[in-house]
mmCIF file of C-alpha atoms in Angstrom:
data_model
loop_
_atom_site.group_PDB
_atom_site.id
_atom_site.type_symbol
_atom_site.label_atom_id
_atom_site.label_comp_id
_atom_site.label_asym_id
_atom_site.label_seq_id
_atom_site.Cartn_x
_atom_site.Cartn_y
_atom_site.Cartn_z
ATOM 1 C CA MET A 15 0.000 0.000 0.000
ATOM 2 C CA ALA A 16 2.842 2.373 0.813
ATOM 3 C CA ASP A 17 4.384 1.611 -2.586
ATOM 4 C CA ILE A 18 1.134 2.530 -4.307
ATOM 5 C CA LEU A 19 1.000 5.832 -2.406
ATOM 6 C CA LYS A 20 4.650 6.548 -3.329
ATOM 7 C CA ILE A 21 3.707 6.255 -6.994
ATOM 8 C CA THR A 22 0.187 7.709 -6.875
ATOM 9 C CA ILE A 23 0.891 10.910 -4.927
ATOM 10 C CA PRO A 24 3.773 12.138 -7.173
ATOM 11 C CA SER A 25 1.756 11.140 -10.266
ATOM 12 C CA LEU A 26 -1.231 13.064 -8.959
ATOM 13 C CA ILE A 27 0.954 16.101 -8.247
ATOM 14 C CA VAL A 28 2.476 15.947 -11.765
ATOM 15 C CA PHE A 29 -1.003 15.555 -13.310
ATOM 16 C CA LEU A 30 -2.476 18.492 -11.356
ATOM 17 C CA THR A 31 0.541 20.682 -12.162
ATOM 18 C CA ALA A 32 0.334 19.819 -15.868
ATOM 19 C CA TYR A 33 -3.431 20.404 -15.846
ATOM 20 C CA TYR A 34 -3.008 23.787 -14.135
ATOM 21 C CA LEU A 35 -0.250 24.911 -16.524
ATOM 22 C CA LEU A 36 -2.136 23.766 -19.634
ATOM 23 C CA LYS A 37 -5.327 25.443 -18.426
ATOM 24 C CA LYS A 38 -3.473 28.724 -17.866
ATOM 25 C CA PHE A 39 -1.824 28.409 -21.283
ATOM 26 C CA PHE A 40 -5.116 27.820 -23.129
ATOM 27 C CA ASP A 41 -6.881 30.534 -21.140
ATOM 28 C CA GLY A 42 -4.130 32.919 -22.249
ATOM 29 C CA ILE A 43 -4.597 31.905 -25.884
ATOM 30 C CA ILE A 44 -8.364 32.428 -25.623
ATOM 31 C CA THR A 45 -7.857 35.841 -24.018
ATOM 32 C CA LEU A 46 -5.398 36.814 -26.747
ATOM 33 C CA LYS A 47 -7.894 35.790 -29.443
ATOM 34 C CA GLU A 48 -10.630 37.817 -27.735
ATOM 35 C CA ILE A 49 -8.347 40.863 -27.608
ATOM 36 C CA LYS A 50 -7.518 40.471 -31.306
ATOM 37 C CA ARG A 51 -11.222 40.105 -32.150
ATOM 38 C CA ALA A 52 -12.119 43.204 -30.119
ATOM 39 C CA SER A 53 -9.288 45.152 -31.740
ATOM 40 C CA LYS A 54 -10.443 44.108 -35.206
ATOM 41 C CA LYS A 55 -14.026 45.028 -34.354
ATOM 42 C CA SER A 56 -12.873 48.409 -33.036
ATOM 43 C CA LYS A 57 -10.876 49.056 -36.207
ATOM 44 C CA GLN A 58 -13.974 48.275 -38.271
ATOM 45 C CA SER A 59 -16.346 50.428 -36.216
ATOM 46 C CA LEU A 60 -14.080 53.478 -35.873
ATOM 47 C CA PRO A 61 -14.528 54.602 -39.495
ATOM 48 C CA LEU A 62 -18.309 54.233 -39.144
ATOM 49 C CA LYS A 63 -18.309 56.303 -35.975
ATOM 50 C CA LEU A 64 -16.106 58.987 -37.486
ATOM 51 C CA GLN A 65 -18.339 59.119 -40.544
ATOM 52 C CA ALA A 66 -21.359 59.595 -38.273
ATOM 53 C CA TYR A 67 -19.649 62.496 -36.504
ATOM 54 C CA GLU A 68 -18.730 64.019 -39.864
ATOM 55 C CA ARG A 69 -22.305 63.693 -41.095
ATOM 56 C CA LEU A 70 -23.665 65.259 -37.908
ATOM 57 C CA ALA A 71 -21.240 68.175 -38.234
ATOM 58 C CA LEU A 72 -22.306 68.625 -41.852
ATOM 59 C CA TYR A 73 -25.954 68.433 -40.775
ATOM 60 C CA CYS A 74 -25.373 71.183 -38.219
ATOM 61 C CA GLU A 75 -23.631 73.340 -40.806
ATOM 62 C CA ARG A 76 -26.411 72.807 -43.333
ATOM 63 C CA ILE A 77 -29.181 73.837 -40.940
ATOM 64 C CA LYS A 78 -27.443 76.921 -39.564
ATOM 65 C CA ILE A 79 -29.716 79.845 -40.317
ATOM 66 C CA SER A 80 -27.045 81.727 -42.276
ATOM 67 C CA ASN A 81 -26.326 78.695 -44.463
ATOM 68 C CA LEU A 82 -30.007 77.948 -45.002
ATOM 69 C CA SER A 83 -30.473 81.531 -46.106
ATOM 70 C CA LEU A 84 -27.670 81.309 -48.659
ATOM 71 C CA ARG A 85 -28.822 77.951 -49.982
ATOM 72 C CA LEU A 86 -32.542 78.691 -50.181
ATOM 73 C CA ASN A 87 -32.725 82.431 -50.775
ATOM 74 C CA SER A 88 -34.540 83.492 -53.880
ATOM 75 C CA SER A 89 -34.969 87.182 -54.615
ATOM 76 C CA ASP A 90 -38.694 86.748 -55.260
ATOM 77 C CA ASP A 91 -39.411 84.844 -52.021
ATOM 78 C CA ASN A 92 -41.316 86.619 -49.332
ATOM 79 C CA ALA A 93 -40.488 86.135 -45.656
ATOM 80 C CA ILE A 94 -43.206 83.548 -45.023
ATOM 81 C CA ALA A 95 -42.249 81.408 -48.037
ATOM 82 C CA MET A 96 -38.582 81.591 -47.064
ATOM 83 C CA ALA A 97 -39.313 80.592 -43.459
ATOM 84 C CA ASN A 98 -41.421 77.659 -44.638
ATOM 85 C CA ALA A 99 -38.665 76.543 -47.023
ATOM 86 C CA MET A 100 -36.121 76.760 -44.184
ATOM 87 C CA LEU A 101 -38.301 74.715 -41.829
ATOM 88 C CA ILE A 102 -38.909 72.061 -44.486
ATOM 89 C CA SER A 103 -35.190 71.898 -45.246
ATOM 90 C CA ILE A 104 -34.361 71.430 -41.553
ATOM 91 C CA GLN A 105 -36.865 68.582 -41.267
ATOM 92 C CA MET A 106 -35.571 66.888 -44.421
ATOM 93 C CA GLU A 107 -31.965 67.161 -43.248
ATOM 94 C CA TYR A 108 -32.971 65.765 -39.857
ATOM 95 C CA GLU A 109 -34.734 62.775 -41.394
ATOM 96 C CA HIS A 110 -31.749 62.166 -43.654
ATOM 97 C CA ASN A 111 -29.357 62.076 -40.672
ATOM 98 C CA LEU A 112 -31.566 60.375 -38.097
ATOM 99 C CA ALA A 113 -29.611 57.107 -38.184
ATOM 100 C CA GLN A 114 -26.417 58.841 -37.020
ATOM 101 C CA GLN A 115 -27.693 58.698 -33.443
ATOM 102 C CA ILE A 116 -26.729 55.010 -33.384
ATOM 103 C CA TYR A 117 -23.032 55.892 -33.464
ATOM 104 C CA VAL A 118 -22.896 58.890 -31.116
ATOM 105 C CA SER A 119 -23.541 59.264 -27.407
ATOM 106 C CA ASP A 120 -27.062 59.971 -26.181
ATOM 107 C CA LYS A 121 -25.853 63.231 -24.662
ATOM 108 C CA LEU A 122 -24.435 64.452 -27.978
ATOM 109 C CA TRP A 123 -27.607 63.471 -29.823
ATOM 110 C CA GLN A 124 -29.636 65.453 -27.287
ATOM 111 C CA ILE A 125 -27.382 68.490 -27.803
ATOM 112 C CA VAL A 126 -27.775 68.291 -31.588
ATOM 113 C CA ASN A 127 -31.527 67.786 -31.237
ATOM 114 C CA LEU A 128 -31.827 70.755 -28.871
ATOM 115 C CA ALA A 129 -29.871 72.939 -31.307
ATOM 116 C CA LYS A 130 -32.271 71.910 -34.067
ATOM 117 C CA ILE A 131 -35.280 72.728 -31.888
ATOM 118 C CA GLN A 132 -33.800 76.121 -30.972
ATOM 119 C CA THR A 133 -33.104 76.887 -34.633
ATOM 120 C CA ILE A 134 -36.680 75.980 -35.564
ATOM 121 C CA ALA A 135 -37.959 78.182 -32.729
ATOM 122 C CA ILE A 136 -35.870 81.124 -33.956
ATOM 123 C CA ILE A 137 -37.141 80.771 -37.521
ATOM 124 C CA THR A 138 -40.732 80.329 -36.337
ATOM 125 C CA GLU A 139 -40.545 83.402 -34.098
ATOM 126 C CA ALA A 140 -38.959 85.457 -36.889
ATOM 127 C CA LYS A 141 -41.696 84.264 -39.254
ATOM 128 C CA GLU A 142 -44.363 85.425 -36.796
ATOM 129 C CA ARG A 143 -42.765 88.885 -36.752
ATOM 130 C CA CYS A 144 -43.127 89.130 -40.534
ATOM 131 C CA ASN A 145 -46.117 89.391 -42.832
ATOM 132 C CA ASN A 146 -46.829 88.152 -46.370
ATOM 133 C CA TYR A 147 -45.486 91.354 -47.906
ATOM 134 C CA ASP A 148 -42.109 91.338 -46.165
ATOM 135 C CA SER A 149 -39.062 90.174 -48.088
ATOM 136 C CA SER A 150 -36.840 87.286 -47.096
ATOM 137 C CA ASP A 151 -34.303 89.923 -46.023
ATOM 138 C CA LYS A 152 -36.714 91.029 -43.276
ATOM 139 C CA LEU A 153 -36.962 87.404 -42.102
ATOM 140 C CA MET A 154 -33.175 87.115 -41.961
ATOM 141 C CA SER A 155 -32.938 90.389 -40.064
ATOM 142 C CA GLU A 156 -35.420 89.084 -37.494
ATOM 143 C CA CYS A 157 -33.512 85.796 -37.244
ATOM 144 C CA GLU A 158 -30.277 87.692 -36.597
ATOM 145 C CA LYS A 159 -31.939 89.716 -33.839
ATOM 146 C CA LEU A 160 -33.199 86.528 -32.208
ATOM 147 C CA LEU A 161 -29.801 84.841 -32.529
ATOM 148 C CA LEU A 162 -28.245 87.707 -30.574
ATOM 149 C CA GLU A 163 -30.230 86.534 -27.538
ATOM 150 C CA PHE A 164 -28.033 83.422 -27.478
ATOM 151 C CA LYS A 165 -24.392 83.538 -26.400
ATOM 152 C CA LYS A 166 -23.588 81.386 -29.404
ATOM 153 C CA ASP A 167 -25.502 80.109 -32.431
ATOM 154 C CA PRO A 168 -27.143 76.837 -31.275
ATOM 155 C CA MET A 169 -25.625 74.998 -34.230
ATOM 156 C CA ASP A 170 -22.144 76.280 -33.365
ATOM 157 C CA SER A 171 -22.637 74.894 -29.851
ATOM 158 C CA ALA A 172 -23.637 71.530 -31.310
ATOM 159 C CA ILE A 173 -20.602 71.503 -33.608
ATOM 160 C CA SER A 174 -18.348 72.263 -30.625
ATOM 161 C CA ALA A 175 -19.893 69.318 -28.751
ATOM 162 C CA ILE A 176 -19.291 67.055 -31.765
ATOM 163 C CA LYS A 177 -15.639 68.118 -31.948
ATOM 164 C CA GLU A 178 -15.200 67.557 -28.224
ATOM 165 C CA GLU A 179 -16.674 64.048 -28.338
ATOM 166 C CA VAL A 180 -14.523 63.083 -31.331
ATOM 167 C CA SER A 181 -11.454 64.400 -29.523
ATOM 168 C CA VAL A 182 -12.267 62.297 -26.451
ATOM 169 C CA MET A 183 -12.918 59.222 -28.596
ATOM 170 C CA LEU A 184 -9.628 59.517 -30.490
ATOM 171 C CA ASN A 185 -7.457 60.152 -27.419
#
């Protein structure tokens, strides 16, 4: 019996040691594969995220009141028609870029959405200050007056938030 124990105990110790070392080795290989997979996934998703940030920045630029005015202004438009065209353009741009929220933080999406709402409110208020006979220049003048009530154009604030989030993501 003692001879069996002399053989069994060292064999058991060798087996347990080998099992422990092999388990650690294979766990390390699995962890390494998971890291490589995550790195590959990150490399694939980064361009999509950056593209979403770029599209949101472009969206904000396109719906800035000054840019809408340049893009949509027609010399024969009255203030009401111009305001309606601006509001429609904002809604179309929003619908076109709605999917970008998947790739950005909820906080950033809320900032962009709030800037859009504020821009719509400015245009709507300026429209209410005009009548059917006023030119689009009168509408733009009213929009500029209303924008002065803000420290910064709402769209510029949204663009700053986009830049900040991209900076954090890349560093």
